Coordinates of C-alpha atoms and ligand atoms in Angstrom, one line a residue:
M10 CA -47.2 64.7 -51.8
T11 CA -50.4 66.9 -52.1
N12 CA -52.0 67.8 -55.4
H13 CA -50.5 71.3 -55.1
E14 CA -47.0 69.9 -55.4
Q15 CA -47.9 67.9 -58.5
K16 CA -47.3 69.3 -62.0
I17 CA -49.2 68.3 -65.1
L18 CA -48.5 69.2 -68.7
I19 CA -51.5 69.1 -71.0
V20 CA -50.5 68.4 -74.6
D21 CA -53.3 68.7 -77.2
D22 CA -53.6 70.6 -80.5
E23 CA -57.1 71.8 -79.6
P24 CA -57.0 74.9 -77.3
M25 CA -60.6 74.2 -76.1
I26 CA -59.7 70.7 -74.8
R27 CA -56.5 72.0 -73.2
R28 CA -58.5 74.7 -71.5
L29 CA -61.2 72.3 -70.3
L30 CA -58.6 69.9 -68.7
H31 CA -56.6 72.9 -67.3
V32 CA -59.6 74.3 -65.5
K33 CA -60.7 70.9 -64.1
L34 CA -57.3 69.8 -63.0
S35 CA -56.4 73.2 -61.5
R36 CA -59.6 73.0 -59.4
L37 CA -58.3 69.7 -57.9
G38 CA -55.2 71.6 -56.9
F39 CA -52.8 70.5 -59.6
H40 CA -50.4 73.0 -61.2
C41 CA -50.9 72.8 -65.0
E42 CA -49.1 74.0 -68.1
E43 CA -50.2 73.6 -71.7
A44 CA -48.5 72.7 -75.0
G45 CA -50.1 72.7 -78.5
N46 CA -47.8 70.2 -80.1
A47 CA -44.9 67.8 -79.6
I48 CA -42.2 70.3 -80.2
E49 CA -43.7 72.7 -77.7
A50 CA -44.1 69.9 -75.2
L51 CA -40.5 68.9 -75.4
D52 CA -39.5 72.5 -75.1
K53 CA -41.7 73.0 -72.0
M54 CA -40.3 69.8 -70.3
K55 CA -36.8 71.3 -70.4
T56 CA -37.8 73.7 -67.6
Y57 CA -41.1 72.3 -66.3
S58 CA -40.5 68.9 -64.9
A59 CA -44.1 67.6 -65.0
N60 CA -45.0 64.6 -62.8
L61 CA -47.7 63.7 -65.4
I62 CA -48.4 64.5 -69.0
M63 CA -51.8 64.3 -70.6
L64 CA -51.0 63.5 -74.1
D65 CA -53.3 63.6 -77.2
M66 CA -52.7 60.8 -79.5
K67 CA -53.5 62.7 -82.7
M68 CA -51.7 65.9 -83.3
P69 CA -50.4 67.5 -86.5
G70 CA -46.6 67.0 -86.8
M71 CA -45.1 64.6 -84.5
S72 CA -47.8 62.2 -83.2
G73 CA -48.6 61.6 -79.6
M74 CA -47.3 58.0 -79.9
D75 CA -43.9 59.2 -81.2
L76 CA -43.7 61.8 -78.6
L77 CA -44.5 59.1 -75.9
T78 CA -41.5 57.1 -77.0
D79 CA -39.3 60.2 -76.8
L80 CA -40.6 61.2 -73.4
K81 CA -40.2 57.7 -71.9
I82 CA -36.4 57.9 -72.8
K83 CA -35.9 61.4 -71.7
Y84 CA -38.2 61.5 -68.6
P85 CA -38.7 58.0 -67.4
D86 CA -40.0 59.2 -64.1
T87 CA -42.9 61.2 -65.6
A88 CA -46.2 59.4 -65.9
V89 CA -48.1 59.7 -69.2
I90 CA -51.8 59.3 -69.8
M91 CA -52.8 59.1 -73.5
A92 CA -56.0 60.7 -74.7
T93 CA -57.5 58.8 -77.6
A94 CA -60.8 58.7 -79.6
V95 CA -63.0 55.8 -78.7
A96 CA -62.4 54.3 -82.1
E97 CA -58.6 54.2 -81.4
A98 CA -58.8 51.6 -78.6
N99 CA -56.2 49.4 -80.3
L100 CA -53.8 52.3 -80.6
A101 CA -54.3 53.1 -76.9
I102 CA -53.3 49.6 -76.0
Q103 CA -50.2 49.9 -78.2
C104 CA -49.3 53.1 -76.2
M105 CA -49.6 51.2 -73.0
R106 CA -47.1 48.7 -74.4
L107 CA -44.8 51.6 -75.2
G108 CA -44.9 52.7 -71.6
A109 CA -48.0 54.9 -71.2
D110 CA -49.4 54.6 -67.7
D111 CA -53.1 54.8 -68.7
Y112 CA -55.4 56.2 -71.4
I113 CA -58.6 58.1 -71.4
T114 CA -61.1 58.3 -74.3
K115 CA -62.6 61.3 -76.0
P116 CA -65.0 62.8 -75.5
F117 CA -63.9 63.2 -71.9
N118 CA -65.9 62.5 -68.8
L119 CA -64.1 65.0 -66.6
D120 CA -64.7 63.1 -63.4
E121 CA -63.2 60.0 -65.0
V122 CA -60.2 62.1 -66.1
S123 CA -59.7 63.4 -62.5
L124 CA -59.9 59.8 -61.2
N125 CA -57.4 58.5 -63.7
V126 CA -54.9 61.3 -63.0
E127 CA -55.1 60.9 -59.3
K128 CA -54.8 57.1 -59.5
T129 CA -51.8 57.3 -61.9
L130 CA -50.0 59.8 -59.7
Q131 CA -50.6 57.7 -56.6
K132 CA -49.3 54.6 -58.4
R133 CA -46.2 56.5 -59.5
M134 CA -45.6 57.7 -56.0
L135 CA -45.9 54.2 -54.6
E136 CA -43.6 52.8 -57.2
H137 CA -41.1 55.6 -56.4
Q138 CA -41.3 54.8 -52.6
I139 CA -40.8 51.1 -53.3
K140 CA -37.8 51.8 -55.5
E141 CA -36.3 54.1 -52.9
Y142 CA -36.9 51.5 -50.2
Q143 CA -35.3 48.7 -52.3
E144 CA -32.3 50.9 -53.0
Q145 CA -31.8 51.7 -49.3
L146 CA -32.2 48.0 -48.5
Q147 CA -29.7 47.0 -51.2
Q148 CA -27.2 49.6 -49.8
K149 CA -27.6 48.3 -46.3
V150 CA -27.0 44.7 -47.4
Q151 CA -24.0 45.8 -49.4
E152 CA -22.6 47.7 -46.4
Q153 CA -23.1 44.7 -44.1
T154 CA -21.6 42.2 -46.6
G155 CA -18.6 44.5 -47.0
E156 CA -18.2 44.7 -43.2
I157 CA -18.3 40.9 -42.9
R158 CA -15.8 40.5 -45.6
R159 CA -13.6 43.2 -44.2
L160 CA -13.6 41.3 -40.8
F161 CA -13.0 38.0 -42.5
L162 CA -10.1 39.3 -44.6
G163 CA -8.6 40.9 -41.5
S164 CA -8.9 37.6 -39.7
I165 CA -7.2 35.7 -42.6
E166 CA -4.4 38.3 -42.6
A167 CA -4.0 37.9 -38.8
L168 CA -3.9 34.1 -39.4
V169 CA -1.1 34.5 -41.9
F170 CA 1.0 36.6 -39.5
A171 CA 0.3 34.2 -36.7
L172 CA 1.3 31.2 -38.8
E173 CA 4.6 33.0 -39.7
A174 CA 5.2 34.1 -36.2
K175 CA 5.3 30.5 -35.0
D176 CA 8.5 30.1 -36.8
K177 CA 11.3 32.7 -36.5
Y178 CA 12.6 31.8 -39.9
T179 CA 9.4 32.8 -41.7
A180 CA 8.3 35.7 -39.4
G181 CA 7.5 38.8 -41.4
H182 CA 7.9 37.0 -44.7
S183 CA 4.5 38.1 -46.2
R184 CA 5.1 41.7 -45.2
R185 CA 8.5 41.8 -46.8
V186 CA 7.3 40.0 -49.9
T187 CA 4.5 42.5 -50.2
E188 CA 7.0 45.4 -49.9
I189 CA 9.1 44.0 -52.7
A190 CA 6.2 43.0 -54.9
L191 CA 4.6 46.5 -54.6
A192 CA 8.0 48.1 -55.5
I193 CA 8.2 45.9 -58.7
G194 CA 4.5 46.7 -59.5
R195 CA 5.2 50.4 -59.3
E196 CA 8.3 50.0 -61.4
L197 CA 6.0 48.3 -64.0
N198 CA 3.5 51.2 -63.7
L199 CA 0.7 49.0 -62.6
S200 CA -2.7 50.8 -62.0
E201 CA -3.9 51.4 -58.4
E202 CA -6.4 48.6 -58.8
E203 CA -3.7 46.2 -59.9
L204 CA -1.4 47.3 -57.0
E205 CA -4.2 46.7 -54.6
N206 CA -4.8 43.2 -55.9
L207 CA -1.0 42.6 -55.8
R208 CA -0.9 43.8 -52.2
W209 CA -3.5 41.4 -51.0
G210 CA -2.2 38.5 -53.1
S211 CA 1.2 39.1 -51.6
L212 CA 0.0 39.4 -48.0
L213 CA -2.2 36.3 -48.3
H214 CA 0.0 34.2 -50.6
D215 CA 1.1 31.6 -48.1
V216 CA -2.2 31.2 -46.1
G217 CA -2.6 27.7 -47.6
K218 CA 0.4 26.6 -45.5
I219 CA -2.1 26.0 -42.8
A220 CA -2.7 22.7 -44.6
V221 CA 1.0 21.8 -44.7
D222 CA 2.5 19.4 -42.2
Q223 CA 4.6 21.4 -39.7
F224 CA 7.2 18.6 -39.7
V225 CA 7.7 18.8 -43.4
Q226 CA 7.6 22.6 -43.5
N227 CA 10.3 22.9 -40.8
K228 CA 12.4 19.9 -42.0
P229 CA 16.1 20.8 -41.9
G230 CA 17.7 19.6 -45.1
K231 CA 16.5 18.6 -48.5
L232 CA 12.9 17.6 -49.1
T233 CA 11.9 14.4 -50.8
P234 CA 9.9 14.8 -54.0
A235 CA 6.8 13.7 -52.1
E236 CA 7.4 16.3 -49.3
Y237 CA 8.0 19.0 -51.9
E238 CA 4.8 18.1 -53.6
H239 CA 3.0 18.2 -50.3
I240 CA 4.3 21.7 -49.4
M241 CA 3.4 23.0 -52.9
I242 CA -0.3 22.3 -52.3
H243 CA -0.4 25.5 -50.2
A244 CA -0.8 27.7 -53.4
H245 CA -4.0 25.9 -54.4
V246 CA -5.3 25.5 -50.9
G247 CA -4.6 29.2 -50.2
A248 CA -6.5 30.3 -53.4
G249 CA -9.4 28.2 -52.2
I250 CA -9.4 29.9 -48.8
V251 CA -9.2 33.5 -50.0
K252 CA -11.5 33.3 -53.1
H253 CA -14.5 33.7 -50.9
V254 CA -13.4 37.1 -49.6
V255 CA -11.2 38.6 -52.3
N256 CA -11.8 39.1 -56.0
E257 CA -10.9 36.5 -58.6
K258 CA -7.6 38.4 -59.5
V259 CA -6.2 38.2 -56.0
A260 CA -7.1 34.5 -55.7
E261 CA -5.4 33.8 -59.1
I262 CA -2.2 35.5 -57.8
V263 CA -2.2 33.2 -54.8
E264 CA -2.9 30.1 -57.0
H265 CA -0.1 30.8 -59.4
H266 CA 2.6 32.3 -57.2
H267 CA 4.9 29.2 -57.6
D268 CA 4.4 28.9 -61.3
H269 CA 7.6 29.0 -63.4
Y270 CA 7.7 31.4 -66.3
D271 CA 8.7 28.7 -68.7
G272 CA 5.9 26.4 -67.5
T273 CA 8.1 23.9 -65.8
G274 CA 6.7 24.3 -62.3
L275 CA 5.0 21.5 -60.4
H276 CA 1.6 20.6 -61.9
Q277 CA 1.6 23.9 -63.8
E278 CA -1.2 24.5 -66.3
V279 CA -0.2 27.8 -67.8
A280 CA 3.0 29.5 -68.8
R281 CA 4.6 32.8 -69.8
E282 CA 2.1 35.7 -70.2
D283 CA -0.8 33.3 -69.4
I284 CA 0.4 33.3 -65.7
P285 CA -1.3 36.3 -64.1
L286 CA 1.1 39.3 -64.0
G287 CA 0.6 39.6 -60.2
A288 CA 1.7 36.0 -59.7
R289 CA 4.8 36.5 -61.9
I290 CA 5.7 39.5 -59.8
L291 CA 5.0 37.7 -56.5
A292 CA 7.2 34.8 -57.7
V293 CA 10.3 37.1 -57.9
A294 CA 9.6 38.8 -54.6
D295 CA 8.9 35.5 -52.8
A296 CA 12.0 33.9 -54.1
Y297 CA 14.2 36.9 -53.3
D298 CA 12.9 37.0 -49.7
A299 CA 13.3 33.2 -49.3
M300 CA 16.9 33.4 -50.5
T301 CA 17.9 36.3 -48.3
S302 CA 16.2 34.8 -45.2
D303 CA 17.9 32.4 -42.8
R304 CA 16.5 28.8 -42.7
P305 CA 17.1 26.2 -40.0
Y306 CA 19.6 24.5 -42.3
R307 CA 21.3 27.5 -43.9
L308 CA 22.0 31.2 -43.5
G309 CA 20.3 33.7 -45.8
M310 CA 22.1 34.6 -49.0
P311 CA 23.8 38.0 -49.3
V312 CA 21.6 40.5 -51.2
E313 CA 23.9 40.6 -54.3
A314 CA 24.1 36.9 -54.6
A315 CA 20.3 36.6 -54.5
R316 CA 20.0 39.3 -57.2
Q317 CA 22.4 37.3 -59.3
E318 CA 20.3 34.2 -58.8
I319 CA 17.2 36.0 -59.9
K320 CA 19.2 37.2 -63.0
R321 CA 20.3 33.6 -63.7
C322 CA 16.7 32.4 -63.7
I323 CA 15.4 35.0 -66.1
G324 CA 13.3 33.3 -68.8
T325 CA 13.2 30.0 -67.0
Q326 CA 11.7 30.5 -63.5
F327 CA 11.1 34.3 -63.8
D328 CA 9.4 36.6 -66.3
P329 CA 12.2 38.7 -67.9
V330 CA 10.2 41.9 -67.8
V331 CA 9.4 41.4 -64.1
A332 CA 12.8 40.3 -63.1
N333 CA 14.5 43.2 -64.9
A334 CA 12.1 45.6 -63.1
F335 CA 13.1 44.0 -59.8
L336 CA 16.8 44.3 -60.6
K337 CA 16.3 48.0 -61.4
I338 CA 14.7 48.9 -58.0
D339 CA 16.9 49.8 -55.1
S340 CA 17.6 46.8 -52.9
S341 CA 17.0 48.8 -49.7
L342 CA 13.3 48.9 -50.3
S343 CA 11.6 51.5 -48.2
T344 CA 7.9 51.1 -48.5
S345 CA 6.4 52.1 -45.2
E346 CA 4.4 49.6 -43.0
K347 CA 1.3 51.7 -43.6
D348 CA 1.7 51.3 -47.3
I349 CA 1.9 47.5 -47.1
A350 CA -1.1 46.9 -44.9
P351 CA -3.5 49.8 -45.3
A352 CA -7.2 49.9 -44.3
I353 CA -8.9 47.2 -46.2
N354 CA -9.9 48.4 -49.6
M355 CA -13.2 47.2 -50.9
S356 CA -11.9 46.9 -54.5
V357 CA -10.2 43.6 -53.6
M358 CA -13.5 42.1 -52.6
P359 CA -15.3 39.7 -55.0
Ligands
FE2_409 FE1 4.4 30.1 -51.3

């Protein structure tokens, strides 16, 4: 930026001093305007966005120091040089603490004034460039972090589908559960952000099954208490996997998706409304899909029987509000594929 592009506002109650500074700084190529007091200065600044203000400390009415405080709030990017009498050195230092960039003492040495003005403006320009550079850098880092997370989240999602595809009985489970959970969420008027968290919690809820023994998972027939306990670690393991790439809310949905509303679930630490709402919704959707899907040892339940079972467990396993919302929605859920797994939304990131 050349001097010609820089604007200076000279604020002093003495016309002679204003004139003197105006002439000197104009000769250096600066564009100058004048104000005789604080009110005039504030008024000028509404239309004249000065890069630098030469501000007299002592003026009738609002003092230079008070005006400085005001200017720093309203125009933080404008540099301010205070003009003080030699005897006011302490006040000048106080002004520097309040945000003034420099001070000059009266009577002026005009060459010194010019030097101070140029030095202050240069410093400001450098600060501005550094700030811009830092912002650009920050944005770049954010973009790249987002890209890495997007890729990672996509890989985990692919892992879930791959895990499910290994077994014809669980294939498509997460997608179907997501469809049902979102329908319940909409019935409950969840916000877009909550729905997005629910979507990812539902898609990823069983990723922790990677830590579950395949023999136990596919065991035909009833599980022993130890086997059941082993299978149930998948909620905690899953939350641990996803928490690095999704926000806390999504990880909590995964962590609590097998909690019972009345608090009687295995190793359960919270109950009722302390269980995250997303997890309470997912619990109903998950149970419904599990009941209506075939298993190696049994056929899937008819839709109506599964709905009755959900109804029977209202208040014990399931949150009444959530279960009733589920019972209200049409059983032939029709959320499109695109709706279930959209382009990854950054709002679910940590
Ligand atoms: Fe699960």
